[in-house]
Short mmCIF file of C-alpha atoms in Angstrom, two decimals:
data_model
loop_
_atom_site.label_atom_id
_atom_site.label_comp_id
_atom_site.label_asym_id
_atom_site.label_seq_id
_atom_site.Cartn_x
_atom_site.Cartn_y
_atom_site.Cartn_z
CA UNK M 1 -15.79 -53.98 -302.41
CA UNK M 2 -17.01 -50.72 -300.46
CA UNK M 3 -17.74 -52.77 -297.40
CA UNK M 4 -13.95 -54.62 -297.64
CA UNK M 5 -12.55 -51.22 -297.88
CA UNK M 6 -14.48 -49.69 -295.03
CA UNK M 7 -14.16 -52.03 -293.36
CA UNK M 8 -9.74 -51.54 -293.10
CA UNK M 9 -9.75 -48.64 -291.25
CA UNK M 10 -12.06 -49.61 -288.49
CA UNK M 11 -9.27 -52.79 -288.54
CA UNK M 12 -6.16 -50.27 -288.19
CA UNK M 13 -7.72 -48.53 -285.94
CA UNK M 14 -8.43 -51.48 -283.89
CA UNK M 15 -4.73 -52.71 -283.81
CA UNK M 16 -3.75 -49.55 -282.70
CA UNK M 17 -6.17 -50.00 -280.09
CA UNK M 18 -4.98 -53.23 -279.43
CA UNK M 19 -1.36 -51.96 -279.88
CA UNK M 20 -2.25 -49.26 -277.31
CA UNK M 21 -3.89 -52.01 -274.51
CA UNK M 22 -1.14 -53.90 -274.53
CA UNK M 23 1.42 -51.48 -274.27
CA UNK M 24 3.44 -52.35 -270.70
CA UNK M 25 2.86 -49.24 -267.93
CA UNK M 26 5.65 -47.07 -266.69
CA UNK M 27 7.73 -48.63 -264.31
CA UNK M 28 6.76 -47.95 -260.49
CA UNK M 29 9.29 -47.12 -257.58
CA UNK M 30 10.25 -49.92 -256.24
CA UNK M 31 8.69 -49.59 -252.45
CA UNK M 32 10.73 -52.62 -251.04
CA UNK M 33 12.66 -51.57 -247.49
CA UNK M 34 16.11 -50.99 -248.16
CA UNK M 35 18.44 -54.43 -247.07
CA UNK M 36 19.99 -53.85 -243.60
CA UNK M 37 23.44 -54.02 -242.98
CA UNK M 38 24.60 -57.79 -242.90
CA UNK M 39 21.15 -58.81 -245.38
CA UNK M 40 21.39 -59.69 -248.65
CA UNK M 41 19.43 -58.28 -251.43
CA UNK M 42 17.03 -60.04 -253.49
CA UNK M 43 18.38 -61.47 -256.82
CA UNK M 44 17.96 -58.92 -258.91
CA UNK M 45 17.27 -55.91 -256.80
CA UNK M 46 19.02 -53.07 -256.76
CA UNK M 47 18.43 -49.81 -254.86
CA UNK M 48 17.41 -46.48 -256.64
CA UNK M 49 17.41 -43.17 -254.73
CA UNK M 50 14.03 -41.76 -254.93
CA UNK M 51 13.25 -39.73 -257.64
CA UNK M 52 12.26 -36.80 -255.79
CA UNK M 53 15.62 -36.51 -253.53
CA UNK M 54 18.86 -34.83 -254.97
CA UNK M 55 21.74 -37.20 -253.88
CA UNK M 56 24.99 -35.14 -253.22
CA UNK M 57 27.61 -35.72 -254.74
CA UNK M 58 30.33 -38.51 -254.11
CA UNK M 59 31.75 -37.27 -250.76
CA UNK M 60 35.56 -36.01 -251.40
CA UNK M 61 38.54 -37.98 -250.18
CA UNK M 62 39.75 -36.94 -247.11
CA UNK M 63 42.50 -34.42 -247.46
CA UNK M 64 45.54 -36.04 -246.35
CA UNK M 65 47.02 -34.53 -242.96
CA UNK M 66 49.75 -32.39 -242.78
CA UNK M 67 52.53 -33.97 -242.41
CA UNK M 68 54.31 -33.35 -238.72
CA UNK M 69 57.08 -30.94 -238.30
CA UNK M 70 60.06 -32.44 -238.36
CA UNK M 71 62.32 -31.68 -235.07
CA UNK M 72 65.61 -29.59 -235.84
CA UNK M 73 68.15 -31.88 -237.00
CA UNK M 74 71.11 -31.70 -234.38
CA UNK M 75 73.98 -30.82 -236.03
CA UNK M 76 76.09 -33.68 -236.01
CA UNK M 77 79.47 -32.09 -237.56
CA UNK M 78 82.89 -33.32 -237.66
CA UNK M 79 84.91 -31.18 -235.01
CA UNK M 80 88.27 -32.44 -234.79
CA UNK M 81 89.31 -29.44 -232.54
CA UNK M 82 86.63 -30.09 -229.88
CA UNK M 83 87.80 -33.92 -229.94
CA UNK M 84 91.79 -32.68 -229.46
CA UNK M 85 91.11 -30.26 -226.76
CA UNK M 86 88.69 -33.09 -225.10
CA UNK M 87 91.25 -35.36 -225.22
CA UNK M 88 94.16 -33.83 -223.75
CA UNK M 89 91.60 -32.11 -220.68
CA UNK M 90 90.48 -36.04 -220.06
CA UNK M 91 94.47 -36.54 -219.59
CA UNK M 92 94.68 -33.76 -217.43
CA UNK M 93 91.62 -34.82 -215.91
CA UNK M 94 93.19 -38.13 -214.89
CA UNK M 95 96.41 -36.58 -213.74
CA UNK M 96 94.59 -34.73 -211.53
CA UNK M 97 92.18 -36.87 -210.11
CA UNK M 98 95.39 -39.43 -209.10
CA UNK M 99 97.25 -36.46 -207.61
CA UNK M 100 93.94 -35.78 -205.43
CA UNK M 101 93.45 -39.51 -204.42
CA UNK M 102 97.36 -39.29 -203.29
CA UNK M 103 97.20 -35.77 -201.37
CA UNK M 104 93.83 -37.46 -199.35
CA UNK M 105 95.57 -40.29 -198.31
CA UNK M 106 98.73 -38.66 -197.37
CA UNK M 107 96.89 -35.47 -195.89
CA UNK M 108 97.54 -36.64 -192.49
CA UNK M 109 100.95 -36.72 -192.69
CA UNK M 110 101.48 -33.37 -194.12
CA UNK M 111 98.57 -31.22 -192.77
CA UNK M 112 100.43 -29.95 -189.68
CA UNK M 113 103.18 -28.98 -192.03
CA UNK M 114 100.82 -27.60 -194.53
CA UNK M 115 98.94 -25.48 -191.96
CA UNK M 116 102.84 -24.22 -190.43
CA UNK M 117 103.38 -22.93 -193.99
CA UNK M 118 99.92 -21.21 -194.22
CA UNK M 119 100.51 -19.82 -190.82
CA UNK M 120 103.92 -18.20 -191.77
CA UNK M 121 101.49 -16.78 -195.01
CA UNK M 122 99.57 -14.86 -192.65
CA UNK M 123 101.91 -13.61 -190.63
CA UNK M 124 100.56 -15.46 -187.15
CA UNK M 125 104.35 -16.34 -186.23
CA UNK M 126 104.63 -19.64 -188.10
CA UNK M 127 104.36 -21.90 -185.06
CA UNK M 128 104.33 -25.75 -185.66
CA UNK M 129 100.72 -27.11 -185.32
CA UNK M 130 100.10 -30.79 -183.54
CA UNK M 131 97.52 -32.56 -185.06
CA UNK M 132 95.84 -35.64 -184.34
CA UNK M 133 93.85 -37.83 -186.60
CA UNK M 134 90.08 -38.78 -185.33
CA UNK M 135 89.05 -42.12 -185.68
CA UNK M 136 86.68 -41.09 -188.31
CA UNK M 137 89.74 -39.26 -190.95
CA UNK M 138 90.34 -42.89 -192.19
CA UNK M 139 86.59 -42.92 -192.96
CA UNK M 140 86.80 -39.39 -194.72
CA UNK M 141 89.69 -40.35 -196.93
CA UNK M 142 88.18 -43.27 -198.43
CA UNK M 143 84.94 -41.35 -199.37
CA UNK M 144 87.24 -38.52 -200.67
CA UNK M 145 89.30 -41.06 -202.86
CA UNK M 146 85.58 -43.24 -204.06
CA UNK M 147 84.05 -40.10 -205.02
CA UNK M 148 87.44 -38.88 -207.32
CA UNK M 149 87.51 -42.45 -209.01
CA UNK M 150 83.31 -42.33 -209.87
CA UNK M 151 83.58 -38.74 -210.60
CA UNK M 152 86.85 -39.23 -213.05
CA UNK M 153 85.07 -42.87 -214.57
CA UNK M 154 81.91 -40.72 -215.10
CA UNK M 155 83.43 -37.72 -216.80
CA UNK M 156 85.63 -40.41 -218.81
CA UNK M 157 82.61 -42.02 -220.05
CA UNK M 158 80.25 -39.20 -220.89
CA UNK M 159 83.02 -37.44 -222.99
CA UNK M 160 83.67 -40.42 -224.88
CA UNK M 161 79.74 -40.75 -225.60
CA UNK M 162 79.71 -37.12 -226.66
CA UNK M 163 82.80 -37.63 -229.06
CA UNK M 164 81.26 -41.01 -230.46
CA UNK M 165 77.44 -38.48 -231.54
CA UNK M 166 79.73 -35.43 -232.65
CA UNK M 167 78.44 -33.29 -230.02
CA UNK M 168 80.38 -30.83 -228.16
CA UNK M 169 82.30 -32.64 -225.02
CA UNK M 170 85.02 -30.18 -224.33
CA UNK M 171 83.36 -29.07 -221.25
CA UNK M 172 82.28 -31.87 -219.72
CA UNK M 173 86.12 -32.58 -218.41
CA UNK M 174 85.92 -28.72 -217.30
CA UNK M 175 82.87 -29.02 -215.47
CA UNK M 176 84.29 -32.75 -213.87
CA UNK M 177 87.61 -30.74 -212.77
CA UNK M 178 85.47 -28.44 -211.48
CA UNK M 179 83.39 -30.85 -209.12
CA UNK M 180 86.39 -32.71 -208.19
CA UNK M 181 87.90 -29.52 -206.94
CA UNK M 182 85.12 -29.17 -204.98
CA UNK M 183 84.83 -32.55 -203.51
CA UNK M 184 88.77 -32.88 -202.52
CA UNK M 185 88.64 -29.58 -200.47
CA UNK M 186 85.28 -30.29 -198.46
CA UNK M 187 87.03 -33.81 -197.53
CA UNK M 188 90.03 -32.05 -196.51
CA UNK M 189 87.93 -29.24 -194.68
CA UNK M 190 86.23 -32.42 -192.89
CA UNK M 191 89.30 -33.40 -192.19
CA UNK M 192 90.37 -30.80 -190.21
CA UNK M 193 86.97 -30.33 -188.68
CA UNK M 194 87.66 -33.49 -186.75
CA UNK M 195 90.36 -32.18 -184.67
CA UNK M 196 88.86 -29.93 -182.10
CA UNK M 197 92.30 -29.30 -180.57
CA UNK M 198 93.31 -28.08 -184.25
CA UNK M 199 89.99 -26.27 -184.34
CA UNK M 200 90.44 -24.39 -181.56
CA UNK M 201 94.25 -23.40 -182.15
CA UNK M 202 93.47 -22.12 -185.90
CA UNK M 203 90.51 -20.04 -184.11
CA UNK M 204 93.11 -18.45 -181.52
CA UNK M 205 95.50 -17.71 -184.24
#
């Protein structure tokens, strides 16, 4: 009986043993290369960072950009006064461009007349001036009369624009009166120019 129960510890101890040899060993780092980009893994693999390296953390999401400054808002407001005042210069406008198409094509006719009157102004006796037309006047007066018709069609058509985005248009008539002004006296200053005998005469007076 003394050998059977000596004999159980030796037998515990030897499972242990056993218990201890067959125990499985730690697991190892896996020391397979990484899969390139485009390769697939191995069934079953999956990639550990090494114990030794700190990983950072999850990189943050990109702050989202600013977003752009929106441009001044133009101010768009109802202005029934501008559209009134715009309106009645356009009518103006259009009186006043036909009145300059008719004084260029009858500025032949009445330019010694005109220039009697001026002289009588002045106080250079009034005399009657002869004047005759170049061949080129003809020329002159149909420039003077195209450029009031684009000029009035233009100003016409901008203002309207204008009125149509509620932007100020008031002076664009102004500024078209302005430039036709211009216009009808440099043709009729042409005009004149042509005439060296009429030249000369309103130099001696």
């Amino acid at each position: 009986m003394s050998q059977h129960g000596a004999a159980r510890p030796s037998d515990e101890s030897d499972g242990r043993g056993a218990a201890r040899g067959d125990a499985s060993p730690a697991p190892s780092r896996d020391e397979r290369p990484r899969p390139q980009y485009g390769e697939y893994a191995p069934e079953g693999w999956s990639w550990q960072p090494p114990a030794d390296e700190r990983t950072s953390d999850p990189a943050p999401q990109m702050a989202t950009p600013p977003p752009l400054p929106v441009a001044a808002s133009v101010d768009r407001r109802d202005r029934p006064a501008d559209r009134i005042v715009t309106i009645l210069l356009l009518v103006v406008g259009v009186l006043g461009a036909w009145s300059a198409i008719g004084s260029l094509q009858s500025l032949p006719t009445v330019l010694p007349e005109a220039l009697r009157q001026a002289s009588e102004m002045l106080g250079t006796g009034g005399a009657a001036f002869d004047y005759t037309p170049a061949p080129e006047v003809a020329g002159l007066i149909l420039t003077g009369q195209i450029i009031q018709f684009v000029l009035l069609a233009f100003v016409v058509w901008w203002s309207i624009a204008r009125l149509r985005a509620r932007r100020l248009a008031f002076w664009v008539p102004l500024v078209g009166g302005v430039l036709s002004f211009i216009a009808l006296y440099a043709i009729m200053f042409a005009i004149i120019m042509s005439d060296p005998a009429l030249v000369e005469r309103l130099s001696a007076a």
